[in-house]
Amino acid sequence: FDIGRLAQPFIEAFTDETKYGSGGASGAVPKFLSIASQATGLNAKDIGTAVSSPRKIAYLEETIRSMEQGNLKIRVRSLENEKALERMAITQAQTQALLVSSIALTVALSAATGPLVTWVAYAAAAAGGAQTLGALVKTKALDKKMAKFQSKDFN
């Protein structure tokens, strides 16, 4: 008698029940899937990739078509550009205040205006000058702040 050969069906049934659950039809499906996955070399991750790949490829294709048609714009933020825009806005405000101040001073110095208009124009010119000086101080402070972050050496 060969005990190993005689016990083999019972041992297989016992290991299948332990490995795949109770016997019968419900245990046969997981066993078949396990054997098929071992035979083909596929696992759950490979099947998941095969199922989700068409959806991902369609998304990439849609994105690239949108970029080609100009419907999708890529934005890149740059600190240097933002600081330059901030400096330009301050400089523009400074220029506008200086322009208003010079117009008010011209009106005040003209001989055709009355004394009330002259004093109002001088006050407007003074206010515009103060705004211009304030914008100039802001510009200098921004330049000083930006100079801190610029490195001159590569070490």
Coordinates of N, CA, C and O in Angstrom, one line a residue:
F1 N 0.8 -1.2 0.0 CA 0.0 0.0 0.0 C 0.8 1.2 0.0 O 1.8 1.3 0.8
D2 N 0.4 2.2 -0.8 CA 1.1 3.5 -0.9 C 0.2 4.5 -0.2 O -0.8 4.9 -0.7
I3 N 0.5 4.9 1.0 CA -0.4 5.7 1.8 C -0.4 7.1 1.2 O -1.5 7.7 1.2
G4 N 0.6 7.7 0.7 CA 0.6 9.0 0.0 C -0.3 9.1 -1.1 O -1.1 10.0 -1.3
R5 N -0.4 8.0 -1.9 CA -1.2 8.0 -3.1 C -2.7 7.8 -2.7 O -3.6 8.4 -3.3
L6 N -2.9 7.0 -1.6 CA -4.3 6.8 -1.2 C -4.8 8.1 -0.5 O -6.0 8.4 -0.6
A7 N -4.0 8.8 0.2 CA -4.4 10.0 1.0 C -4.5 11.3 0.1 O -5.0 12.3 0.5
Q8 N -3.9 11.2 -1.1 CA -3.8 12.4 -1.9 C -5.2 13.1 -2.2 O -5.3 14.3 -2.0
P9 N -6.2 12.3 -2.6 CA -7.5 13.0 -2.9 C -8.1 13.7 -1.6 O -8.7 14.8 -1.7
F10 N -7.9 13.1 -0.4 CA -8.4 13.7 0.8 C -7.6 14.9 1.2 O -8.2 15.9 1.6
I11 N -6.3 14.8 1.0 CA -5.5 16.0 1.3 C -5.8 17.2 0.3 O -5.9 18.3 0.7
E12 N -6.0 16.9 -1.0 CA -6.3 17.9 -1.9 C -7.7 18.6 -1.6 O -7.8 19.8 -1.6
A13 N -8.7 17.7 -1.2 CA -10.0 18.3 -0.8 C -9.8 19.1 0.4 O -10.5 20.2 0.5
F14 N -9.0 18.7 1.4 CA -8.9 19.5 2.6 C -8.1 20.8 2.3 O -8.5 21.9 2.8
T15 N -7.1 20.8 1.5 CA -6.4 22.0 1.2 C -7.2 23.0 0.3 O -7.2 24.2 0.5
D16 N -8.0 22.4 -0.6 CA -8.9 23.2 -1.4 C -9.9 23.9 -0.5 O -10.3 25.1 -0.7
E17 N -10.5 23.2 0.4 CA -11.5 23.7 1.3 C -10.9 24.8 2.2 O -11.5 25.9 2.4
T18 N -9.6 24.6 2.6 CA -9.0 25.6 3.4 C -8.6 26.9 2.6 O -8.8 28.0 3.0
K19 N -8.1 26.6 1.4 CA -7.7 27.7 0.5 C -8.8 28.5 -0.1 O -8.8 29.7 -0.2
Y20 N -9.8 27.8 -0.6 CA -10.9 28.4 -1.5 C -12.2 28.4 -0.8 O -13.2 28.9 -1.4
G21 N -12.4 28.0 0.4 CA -13.7 28.0 1.0 C -14.3 26.6 1.0 O -13.7 25.6 0.7
S22 N -15.6 26.5 1.3 CA -16.3 25.2 1.4 C -16.4 24.6 0.0 O -16.3 25.3 -1.0
G23 N -16.5 23.3 0.0 CA -16.5 22.6 -1.2 C -17.8 22.8 -2.0 O -18.6 23.7 -1.7
G24 N -17.9 22.2 -3.1 CA -19.0 22.4 -4.0 C -18.7 23.4 -5.1 O -17.6 23.7 -5.4
A25 N -19.8 23.9 -5.7 CA -19.7 24.9 -6.8 C -19.1 26.2 -6.3 O -18.4 26.9 -7.1
S26 N -19.4 26.6 -5.1 CA -18.9 27.9 -4.6 C -17.4 27.9 -4.5 O -16.7 28.9 -4.6
G27 N -16.8 26.7 -4.2 CA -15.3 26.6 -4.1 C -14.7 26.4 -5.4 O -13.4 26.6 -5.5
A28 N -15.4 26.0 -6.4 CA -14.8 25.6 -7.7 C -14.5 26.9 -8.5 O -13.4 26.9 -9.2
V29 N -15.2 28.0 -8.4 CA -15.0 29.2 -9.1 C -13.7 29.9 -8.7 O -12.8 30.2 -9.5
P30 N -13.5 30.1 -7.3 CA -12.2 30.7 -6.9 C -11.0 29.8 -7.3 O -10.0 30.3 -7.7
K31 N -11.2 28.5 -7.2 CA -10.1 27.6 -7.6 C -9.8 27.7 -9.1 O -8.6 27.8 -9.5
F32 N -10.8 27.7 -9.9 CA -10.6 27.9 -11.4 C -9.9 29.2 -11.7 O -9.0 29.3 -12.5
L33 N -10.4 30.3 -11.0 CA -9.7 31.6 -11.2 C -8.3 31.6 -10.8 O -7.4 32.2 -11.4
S34 N -8.0 31.0 -9.7 CA -6.6 30.9 -9.2 C -5.7 30.2 -10.2 O -4.6 30.6 -10.5
I35 N -6.2 29.0 -10.6 CA -5.5 28.2 -11.6 C -5.3 29.0 -12.9 O -4.2 29.0 -13.5
A36 N -6.3 29.6 -13.4 CA -6.2 30.4 -14.6 C -5.3 31.5 -14.5 O -4.5 31.8 -15.4
S37 N -5.3 32.2 -13.4 CA -4.4 33.4 -13.2 C -2.9 32.9 -13.1 O -2.0 33.6 -13.6
Q38 N -2.7 31.7 -12.5 CA -1.4 31.2 -12.4 C -0.9 30.7 -13.8 O 0.3 30.9 -14.2
A39 N -1.8 30.2 -14.6 CA -1.4 29.7 -15.9 C -1.2 30.8 -16.9 O -0.2 30.7 -17.7
T40 N -1.9 31.9 -16.8 CA -1.8 33.0 -17.7 C -0.8 34.1 -17.2 O -0.3 34.9 -18.0
G41 N -0.5 34.1 -15.9 CA 0.4 35.1 -15.4 C -0.3 36.4 -15.0 O 0.3 37.4 -14.7
L42 N -1.6 36.5 -15.2 CA -2.4 37.7 -14.9 C -2.8 37.7 -13.4 O -3.1 36.7 -12.8
N43 N -2.8 38.9 -12.8 CA -3.3 39.0 -11.5 C -4.3 40.2 -11.5 O -4.6 40.8 -12.5
A44 N -4.8 40.5 -10.3 CA -5.9 41.5 -10.2 C -5.4 42.9 -10.7 O -6.1 43.6 -11.3
K45 N -4.1 43.2 -10.4 CA -3.6 44.5 -10.8 C -3.5 44.6 -12.3 O -3.9 45.7 -12.9
D46 N -3.1 43.5 -13.0 CA -3.1 43.6 -14.5 C -4.5 43.7 -15.1 O -4.7 44.4 -16.0
I47 N -5.4 43.0 -14.5 CA -6.8 43.1 -15.0 C -7.4 44.5 -14.8 O -8.0 45.1 -15.6
G48 N -7.1 45.1 -13.6 CA -7.5 46.4 -13.3 C -6.9 47.4 -14.3 O -7.6 48.4 -14.7
T49 N -5.7 47.3 -14.6 CA -5.0 48.1 -15.6 C -5.6 48.0 -17.0 O -5.9 49.0 -17.7
A50 N -5.9 46.8 -17.3 CA -6.5 46.5 -18.7 C -7.9 47.1 -18.7 O -8.3 47.6 -19.8
V51 N -8.6 47.1 -17.6 CA -10.0 47.7 -17.6 C -10.0 49.2 -17.6 O -10.7 49.9 -18.3
S52 N -9.0 49.8 -16.8 CA -9.0 51.3 -16.7 C -8.2 52.0 -17.8 O -8.3 53.2 -17.9
S53 N -7.4 51.3 -18.5 CA -6.6 51.9 -19.5 C -7.3 52.7 -20.6 O -7.0 53.8 -21.0
P54 N -8.4 52.1 -21.2 CA -9.1 52.8 -22.2 C -9.7 54.2 -21.7 O -9.7 55.2 -22.4
R55 N -10.2 54.2 -20.5 CA -10.7 55.4 -19.9 C -9.6 56.5 -19.8 O -9.8 57.6 -20.1
K56 N -8.4 56.0 -19.3 CA -7.3 57.0 -19.1 C -6.8 57.5 -20.5 O -6.5 58.7 -20.6
I57 N -6.8 56.6 -21.5 CA -6.3 57.0 -22.8 C -7.3 58.0 -23.4 O -6.9 59.0 -24.0
A58 N -8.6 57.8 -23.2 CA -9.6 58.7 -23.7 C -9.5 60.1 -23.1 O -9.6 61.1 -23.7
Y59 N -9.2 60.1 -21.8 CA -9.0 61.3 -21.0 C -7.8 62.1 -21.6 O -7.9 63.3 -21.8
L60 N -6.7 61.4 -21.8 CA -5.5 62.0 -22.4 C -5.8 62.5 -23.8 O -5.3 63.7 -24.1
E61 N -6.5 61.8 -24.6 CA -6.8 62.2 -25.9 C -7.6 63.5 -25.9 O -7.4 64.4 -26.7
E62 N -8.6 63.5 -25.0 CA -9.5 64.7 -24.9 C -8.7 65.9 -24.5 O -8.9 67.0 -25.0
T63 N -7.8 65.7 -23.5 CA -7.0 66.8 -23.0 C -6.1 67.4 -24.1 O -6.0 68.6 -24.3
I64 N -5.5 66.5 -24.9 CA -4.6 66.9 -25.9 C -5.3 67.6 -27.1 O -4.9 68.6 -27.6
R65 N -6.5 67.1 -27.4 CA -7.4 67.8 -28.4 C -7.8 69.2 -27.9 O -7.8 70.1 -28.7
S66 N -8.1 69.3 -26.7 CA -8.5 70.6 -26.1 C -7.3 71.6 -26.2 O -7.5 72.8 -26.5
M67 N -6.1 71.1 -26.0 CA -4.9 71.9 -26.1 C -4.7 72.3 -27.5 O -4.3 73.5 -27.8
E68 N -4.8 71.4 -28.4 CA -4.6 71.7 -29.8 C -5.6 72.7 -30.3 O -5.3 73.6 -31.2
Q69 N -6.9 72.6 -29.9 CA -7.9 73.6 -30.3 C -7.9 74.9 -29.6 O -8.6 75.8 -30.0
G70 N -7.1 75.0 -28.6 CA -7.0 76.2 -27.8 C -8.0 76.4 -26.8 O -8.2 77.5 -26.2
N71 N -8.8 75.3 -26.4 CA -9.8 75.4 -25.4 C -9.2 75.3 -24.0 O -9.8 75.6 -23.0
L72 N -8.0 74.8 -23.9 CA -7.3 74.5 -22.6 C -6.0 75.3 -22.6 O -5.2 75.2 -23.5
K73 N -5.9 76.2 -21.6 CA -4.7 77.0 -21.5 C -3.9 76.6 -20.3 O -4.5 76.4 -19.2
I74 N -2.7 76.4 -20.4 CA -1.8 76.0 -19.3 C -1.3 77.3 -18.6 O -0.7 78.2 -19.3
R75 N -1.5 77.4 -17.3 CA -1.1 78.5 -16.6 C 0.1 78.2 -15.7 O 0.2 77.2 -15.1
V76 N 1.1 79.1 -15.8 CA 2.3 78.9 -15.0 C 2.4 80.2 -14.2 O 2.5 81.3 -14.7
R77 N 2.5 80.1 -12.9 CA 2.7 81.2 -12.0 C 4.2 81.4 -11.8 O 4.9 80.5 -11.5
S78 N 4.6 82.7 -11.9 CA 6.0 83.0 -11.7 C 6.1 84.2 -10.7 O 5.4 85.2 -10.9
L79 N 6.8 84.0 -9.6 CA 6.9 85.0 -8.6 C 7.6 86.3 -9.2 O 7.2 87.4 -8.9
E80 N 8.5 86.1 -10.1 CA 9.2 87.3 -10.7 C 8.2 88.1 -11.5 O 8.2 89.3 -11.5
N81 N 7.3 87.4 -12.3 CA 6.3 88.1 -13.1 C 5.3 88.8 -12.2 O 4.9 89.9 -12.5
E82 N 4.9 88.2 -11.2 CA 3.9 88.8 -10.3 C 4.5 90.0 -9.6 O 3.8 91.1 -9.5
K83 N 5.8 89.9 -9.2 CA 6.4 91.1 -8.6 C 6.6 92.2 -9.6 O 6.5 93.4 -9.3
A84 N 6.9 91.9 -10.8 CA 7.1 92.9 -11.9 C 5.8 93.6 -12.2 O 5.7 94.8 -12.4
L85 N 4.7 92.8 -12.2 CA 3.3 93.4 -12.4 C 3.0 94.3 -11.3 O 2.4 95.4 -11.5
E86 N 3.3 93.9 -10.0 CA 3.0 94.7 -8.9 C 3.8 96.0 -9.0 O 3.3 97.1 -8.7
R87 N 5.0 96.0 -9.4 CA 5.9 97.2 -9.5 C 5.3 98.1 -10.6 O 5.3 99.3 -10.5
M88 N 4.9 97.5 -11.7 CA 4.3 98.3 -12.8 C 3.0 99.0 -12.4 O 2.7 100.1 -12.7
A89 N 2.2 98.3 -11.5 CA 0.9 98.9 -11.0 C 1.3 100.1 -10.1 O 0.6 101.1 -10.2
I90 N 2.3 99.9 -9.3 CA 2.7 101.1 -8.4 C 3.2 102.2 -9.3 O 2.9 103.4 -9.0
T91 N 4.0 101.9 -10.3 CA 4.6 102.9 -11.1 C 3.5 103.6 -11.9 O 3.5 104.9 -12.1
Q92 N 2.5 102.9 -12.4 CA 1.4 103.5 -13.1 C 0.6 104.4 -12.2 O 0.2 105.5 -12.6
A93 N 0.3 104.0 -10.9 CA -0.4 104.9 -10.0 C 0.4 106.1 -9.7 O -0.1 107.2 -9.6
Q94 N 1.8 106.0 -9.7 CA 2.6 107.1 -9.5 C 2.5 108.1 -10.6 O 2.4 109.3 -10.5
T95 N 2.6 107.6 -11.8 CA 2.5 108.4 -13.0 C 1.1 109.1 -13.1 O 1.1 110.3 -13.4
Q96 N 0.0 108.4 -12.8 CA -1.3 109.1 -12.8 C -1.4 110.2 -11.8 O -1.9 111.3 -12.1
A97 N -0.9 109.9 -10.6 CA -0.9 111.0 -9.6 C -0.1 112.2 -10.0 O -0.5 113.3 -9.8
L98 N 1.1 111.9 -10.6 CA 1.9 113.0 -11.1 C 1.2 113.8 -12.2 O 1.3 115.1 -12.2
L99 N 0.5 113.1 -13.0 CA -0.2 113.8 -14.1 C -1.3 114.7 -13.6 O -1.5 115.8 -14.0
V100 N -2.1 114.1 -12.7 CA -3.2 114.9 -12.1 C -2.6 116.1 -11.3 O -3.2 117.2 -11.4
S101 N -1.5 115.9 -10.6 CA -0.9 117.0 -9.9 C -0.4 118.1 -10.8 O -0.6 119.3 -10.5
S102 N 0.2 117.7 -11.9 CA 0.7 118.7 -12.9 C -0.4 119.5 -13.5 O -0.3 120.7 -13.7
I103 N -1.5 118.8 -13.8 CA -2.7 119.5 -14.4 C -3.3 120.5 -13.4 O -3.6 121.6 -13.7
A104 N -3.4 120.0 -12.1 CA -3.9 120.9 -11.1 C -3.0 122.1 -10.9 O -3.5 123.3 -10.7
L105 N -1.7 121.9 -10.9 CA -0.8 123.0 -10.8 C -0.9 124.0 -12.0 O -0.8 125.2 -11.8
T106 N -1.1 123.5 -13.1 CA -1.2 124.3 -14.3 C -2.5 125.2 -14.2 O -2.5 126.4 -14.5
V107 N -3.6 124.6 -13.7 CA -4.8 125.3 -13.5 C -4.6 126.4 -12.4 O -5.1 127.5 -12.6
A108 N -3.9 126.0 -11.4 CA -3.7 127.0 -10.3 C -2.8 128.2 -10.7 O -3.0 129.3 -10.3
L109 N -1.9 127.9 -11.6 CA -1.0 129.0 -12.0 C -1.5 129.8 -13.2 O -1.0 130.9 -13.5
S110 N -2.6 129.4 -13.8 CA -3.2 130.2 -14.9 C -3.8 131.4 -14.3 O -4.4 131.4 -13.2
A111 N -3.8 132.5 -15.0 CA -4.3 133.8 -14.5 C -5.8 134.0 -14.7 O -6.4 134.9 -14.1
A112 N -6.4 133.1 -15.5 CA -7.8 133.3 -15.8 C -8.8 132.7 -14.7 O -10.0 132.8 -14.8
T113 N -8.2 132.1 -13.7 CA -9.1 131.5 -12.7 C -9.2 132.4 -11.5 O -8.4 133.2 -11.2
G114 N -10.3 132.2 -10.7 CA -10.6 133.0 -9.5 C -9.8 132.5 -8.4 O -9.1 131.4 -8.4
P115 N -9.8 133.2 -7.2 CA -9.0 132.8 -6.1 C -9.5 131.4 -5.5 O -8.6 130.6 -5.0
L116 N -10.7 131.1 -5.5 CA -11.2 129.9 -4.9 C -10.8 128.7 -5.8 O -10.3 127.7 -5.2
V117 N -10.9 128.8 -7.1 CA -10.4 127.8 -8.0 C -8.9 127.6 -7.9 O -8.4 126.5 -7.9
T118 N -8.2 128.7 -7.7 CA -6.7 128.6 -7.5 C -6.3 127.8 -6.3 O -5.5 127.0 -6.3
W119 N -7.0 128.1 -5.2 CA -6.7 127.4 -3.9 C -7.1 125.9 -4.0 O -6.3 125.0 -3.5
V120 N -8.2 125.6 -4.6 CA -8.6 124.2 -4.8 C -7.6 123.5 -5.7 O -7.2 122.4 -5.4
A121 N -7.1 124.2 -6.7 CA -6.2 123.6 -7.6 C -4.8 123.3 -6.9 O -4.2 122.3 -7.1
Y122 N -4.4 124.3 -6.1 CA -3.2 124.1 -5.3 C -3.3 122.9 -4.4 O -2.4 122.1 -4.2
A123 N -4.5 122.8 -3.7 CA -4.7 121.7 -2.8 C -4.7 120.4 -3.6 O -4.1 119.4 -3.1
A124 N -5.3 120.3 -4.8 CA -5.3 119.1 -5.6 C -3.8 118.8 -6.0 O -3.4 117.6 -6.0
A125 N -3.1 119.8 -6.4 CA -1.7 119.6 -6.8 C -0.9 119.1 -5.6 O 0.0 118.2 -5.8
A126 N -1.1 119.6 -4.4 CA -0.4 119.1 -3.2 C -0.8 117.6 -2.9 O 0.1 116.8 -2.6
A127 N -2.1 117.3 -3.0 CA -2.5 115.9 -2.8 C -1.9 115.0 -3.8 O -1.4 113.9 -3.5
G128 N -1.9 115.4 -5.1 CA -1.3 114.6 -6.1 C 0.2 114.4 -5.9 O 0.8 113.3 -6.1
G129 N 0.9 115.4 -5.5 CA 2.3 115.3 -5.2 C 2.6 114.4 -4.0 O 3.5 113.6 -4.0
A130 N 1.7 114.4 -3.0 CA 1.8 113.5 -1.8 C 1.6 112.1 -2.3 O 2.3 111.2 -1.9
Q131 N 0.6 111.9 -3.2 CA 0.4 110.5 -3.7 C 1.6 110.0 -4.5 O 2.0 108.9 -4.4
T132 N 2.2 110.9 -5.3 CA 3.3 110.6 -6.1 C 4.5 110.2 -5.2 O 5.2 109.2 -5.4
L133 N 4.7 110.9 -4.1 CA 5.8 110.6 -3.2 C 5.5 109.3 -2.5 O 6.4 108.5 -2.3
G134 N 4.2 109.0 -2.1 CA 3.9 107.7 -1.5 C 4.1 106.6 -2.4 O 4.7 105.5 -2.0
A135 N 3.8 106.7 -3.7 CA 4.0 105.7 -4.7 C 5.5 105.5 -4.9 O 6.0 104.3 -5.1
L136 N 6.3 106.5 -4.8 CA 7.7 106.4 -5.0 C 8.3 105.7 -3.8 O 9.2 104.8 -4.0
V137 N 7.9 105.9 -2.6 CA 8.3 105.2 -1.4 C 8.0 103.7 -1.6 O 8.8 102.8 -1.3
K138 N 6.8 103.4 -2.0 CA 6.3 102.0 -2.2 C 7.2 101.3 -3.3 O 7.6 100.2 -3.1
T139 N 7.6 102.0 -4.3 CA 8.4 101.5 -5.4 C 9.8 101.1 -4.8 O 10.3 100.1 -5.1
K140 N 10.3 102.1 -4.1 CA 11.7 101.8 -3.5 C 11.6 100.7 -2.5 O 12.6 99.9 -2.4
A141 N 10.6 100.6 -1.7 CA 10.5 99.5 -0.7 C 10.3 98.1 -1.4 O 10.9 97.1 -1.0
L142 N 9.6 98.1 -2.5 CA 9.4 96.9 -3.3 C 10.7 96.5 -4.0 O 11.1 95.3 -4.0
D143 N 11.5 97.5 -4.5 CA 12.8 97.2 -5.1 C 13.7 96.6 -4.0 O 14.5 95.7 -4.3
K144 N 13.7 97.2 -2.8 CA 14.6 96.7 -1.8 C 14.2 95.3 -1.4 O 15.1 94.4 -1.1
K145 N 12.9 95.0 -1.3 CA 12.4 93.7 -0.9 C 12.8 92.6 -2.0 O 13.2 91.5 -1.7
M146 N 12.7 93.0 -3.3 CA 13.0 92.1 -4.4 C 14.5 91.9 -4.4 O 15.0 90.8 -4.8
A147 N 15.3 92.9 -4.0 CA 16.8 92.7 -4.1 C 17.3 91.7 -3.1 O 18.3 91.0 -3.2
K148 N 16.5 91.5 -2.0 CA 16.9 90.5 -1.0 C 16.8 89.1 -1.6 O 17.6 88.2 -1.2
F149 N 15.9 88.8 -2.5 CA 15.7 87.5 -3.0 C 16.5 87.2 -4.2 O 16.4 86.1 -4.7
Q150 N 17.2 88.1 -4.7 CA 18.1 87.9 -5.9 C 19.5 87.5 -5.4 O 20.1 88.3 -4.7
S151 N 19.9 86.4 -5.9 CA 21.3 86.0 -5.5 C 22.3 86.4 -6.6 O 22.0 86.2 -7.7
K152 N 23.4 86.9 -6.2 CA 24.4 87.3 -7.1 C 25.4 86.2 -7.4 O 26.0 86.1 -8.5
D153 N 25.6 85.3 -6.5 CA 26.5 84.2 -6.7 C 25.8 82.8 -6.8 O 24.6 82.7 -6.4
F154 N 26.5 81.8 -7.2 CA 25.9 80.5 -7.5 C 26.2 79.5 -6.4 O 26.1 78.3 -6.6
N155 N 26.8 79.9 -5.3 CA 27.2 79.0 -4.2 C 26.1 78.8 -3.2 O 25.2 79.3 -2.9

